[in-house]
Amino acid sequence: MPGLLVLLAWAALLLSLALALRNRRRNALIAKLPGPWLFVPLAGNMLELIVQVIWLKGDLVELGTKNVRKYGPIFRLWSGHQPVVLISGPEDAEVVLTHPAVADKGQNYKLLSSWLGDGILLAGGAKWHSRRKMLSPAFSVRVLEQFVALFNKHCAILEDKMLALAGGPPFDITPFMSLFALDVISETSMGVQIHAQTQEDSEYVRAVKTACRCFLVRQVFPWLRSDTLLALTATGKSLSEATGVLRGMTTKVIDQRTSEVASSVSSSQPEEEDDIGLKQRAVLLDHMLTLRGRGITDEDITDEVSTFMFAGHDTTMTALCFTLHLLSLHRGVQERVFQEVRDVVGDSGPVTAQHLNDLKYLECVIKEVLRLYPSVPVIVRDCKQEFDLPSGYTIPVGSQVGIDIFHLHRNPAVFPRPLEFDPDRFLEGGPAHRFGYLPFSASQRNCIGQRFAMMEMKTVLARLVRSFRILPPSDDYRLQLKIEIVLGAQGGYLVALERR
C-alpha cells in the first residue's frame, strides 16, 4: 500500500508538470494576479476550502470575505488545475458580463446537467440564443400579470398556516416559504397543482436539497467532477436518487399536461376555471408544447421545465426568507412597508397587478435584501478568448471568471455603508455604476424570470406584513450564512409572529 501511494503521488506530480508546460502562457498571466499560493497537485487551492467547509464546518462566504479583504476586488484561485478569477469590482464586472469571449457559463455548471439537462441556464452559444428567443414570449408583462391571482391563491394558504403559529414561539420559516414557492412555480410554469403546502414532507423539496448538497461536494472535491469516480461514492448514489425524483416529477407533469391539453382540444371544450376564476393554463409548458417538433424535443421540454422549477423555487424561497428575517430585525422598515400596503392595497382583499406597480417602498426593501443577500452569490463564465480588464490584468484562454456578486454588493466603493440595511438607497437611485448591482446578473444572460420573481415576492410579502408583525427570536439573533447552489442560512431563519 505505501508503494502504491508513492506511485500515485509521483503520477500526480508528473501530470501537474505536464499540464503546467502545456499551459505556460495561461499560467504566466494568472500568476500576475494576487491570490493564495498553497497549491496541491490535482487539487489546487481546494485544500483550504476542504478544511474550511468539511472539517471546520465553516462556510464559503466566510472564506470568500477573508480572501477579498486580503487580496482586493480581483484575485485568483486554483480549482484543481483550472484557474478561477474572482471579481468584485463593477468596472471589471461590466467587461466580463458584456464580452463575447465569456458569454458561456463556467464548466462547473455542467455538474448540474444530470438534473437540468441542457436547458437555458446551462446552454451556450447559438443554442442559448435560440432558446432565449423562443422562451421570451412566456415572460411578457401581459402573461405575467395573469399569475397575480395565482400568487394570491397560494398566499391565502400560507397565511392560514402562519395564523396557526402566530402568538407562539419562534419557528423556522424555511419550509413554509419553500413549499409556497414550489406551489407557485409548479402551477405557473407547468399548470399543475401539486399541493405542496398541504403536504408537510415534500419528496421534491428533499430531492432539491440533496442535489444542492451533492453539487457543493463536487465543487469542493475536484476528483468527484468525474462522473465515473462519482458513481463509486455515496454522494453519487444520493445524487442519482435525487435527480431521478426531480426529473421523474417533471416528466410526469409534462405527460399529465400534454394529456389535459389533448383532451381539451379533442372535446372542443375550453379548459375549466378553478375556484378563483383562473384558467389552469401553464404559459411556459404550454408555450413549449406548441414548439414541439419545431426545433424542440421532449427532452428539451423536460430540460427547460426542470430549469425553471429549480430557478423559480430555491432562489425565490431564500430571498423571501432573508426579507422576513431583515424585516424582523428592522421594525421601522417593517412598519413603513405595512403603512404602504394599507395605503395601496387596503386592509383586506387580494393584491392586484396595479397594486404591485404602486408598492414602491416594498420594492426598494426587496432590492436592498437582494443587495445584502443575493440568492445567487457568484456567477462563473468560461473564458474562450484572451481579453483585458480595466484593472490592468489579462484573462487568458482556459480560465474560469467569476463575478462575486455577494462582495460586489458589499464593496464600499459601490455602496456607501455597505453592511447597513437601508432600503432608501434605492429610492435615491441605487449604485452609481450600472454593473454595481447584479442580483439577476446583467447584459444578455440576465435572468429571464426576474420580473416574475419580483411580482411573486411583492405579493406574498405585502400580504404577510399586512396580516402579521414579524419579530426576531431574540434581540441578538444573527444568521450564519452558507452556500450550496444558492445563498442560505445554517439552521434556517427563525422568526416569531403576532397578528395585527
GROMACS .gro file of C-alpha atoms in nm, residues 151-166 171 176-177 180 197 341 347-351 459-468 497 499:
model
   39
  151PHE     CA    1  -4.992   3.424  -0.621
  152ASN     CA    2  -5.285   3.538  -0.406
  153LYS     CA    3  -5.438   3.193  -0.407
  154HIS     CA    4  -5.124   3.031  -0.265
  155CYS     CA    5  -5.065   3.324  -0.030
  156ALA     CA    6  -5.404   3.258   0.128
  157ILE     CA    7  -5.295   2.902   0.209
  158LEU     CA    8  -4.968   3.031   0.351
  159GLU     CA    9  -5.145   3.290   0.566
  160ASP     CA   10  -5.370   3.021   0.714
  161LYS     CA   11  -5.064   2.817   0.810
  162MET     CA   12  -4.894   3.123   0.958
  163LEU     CA   13  -5.210   3.208   1.152
  164ALA     CA   14  -5.182   2.882   1.344
  165LEU     CA   15  -4.831   2.982   1.457
  166ALA     CA   16  -4.900   3.347   1.543
  171PHE     CA   17  -4.008   2.890   1.432
  176PHE     CA   18  -4.320   2.736   0.468
  177MET     CA   19  -4.153   2.963   0.211
  180PHE     CA   20  -4.521   2.816  -0.104
  197GLN     CA   21  -4.820   2.344   0.122
  341VAL     CA   22  -4.952   4.821   0.187
  347ASP     CA   23  -5.684   4.629   0.497
  348SER     CA   24  -5.812   4.321   0.315
  349GLY     CA   25  -5.859   4.168  -0.026
  350PRO     CA   26  -5.615   4.040  -0.288
  351VAL     CA   27  -5.311   4.220  -0.422
  459THR     CA   28  -4.739   3.980  -0.346
  460VAL     CA   29  -4.656   3.743  -0.063
  461LEU     CA   30  -4.464   3.998   0.143
  462ALA     CA   31  -4.742   4.256   0.115
  463ARG     CA   32  -4.996   4.006   0.242
  464LEU     CA   33  -4.781   3.870   0.524
  465VAL     CA   34  -4.681   4.213   0.654
  466ARG     CA   35  -5.044   4.325   0.639
  467SER     CA   36  -5.154   4.026   0.850
  468PHE     CA   37  -4.863   3.983   1.093
  497LEU     CA   38  -4.536   3.622   1.453
  499ARG     CA   39  -5.141   3.901   1.447
   0.00000   0.00000   0.00000
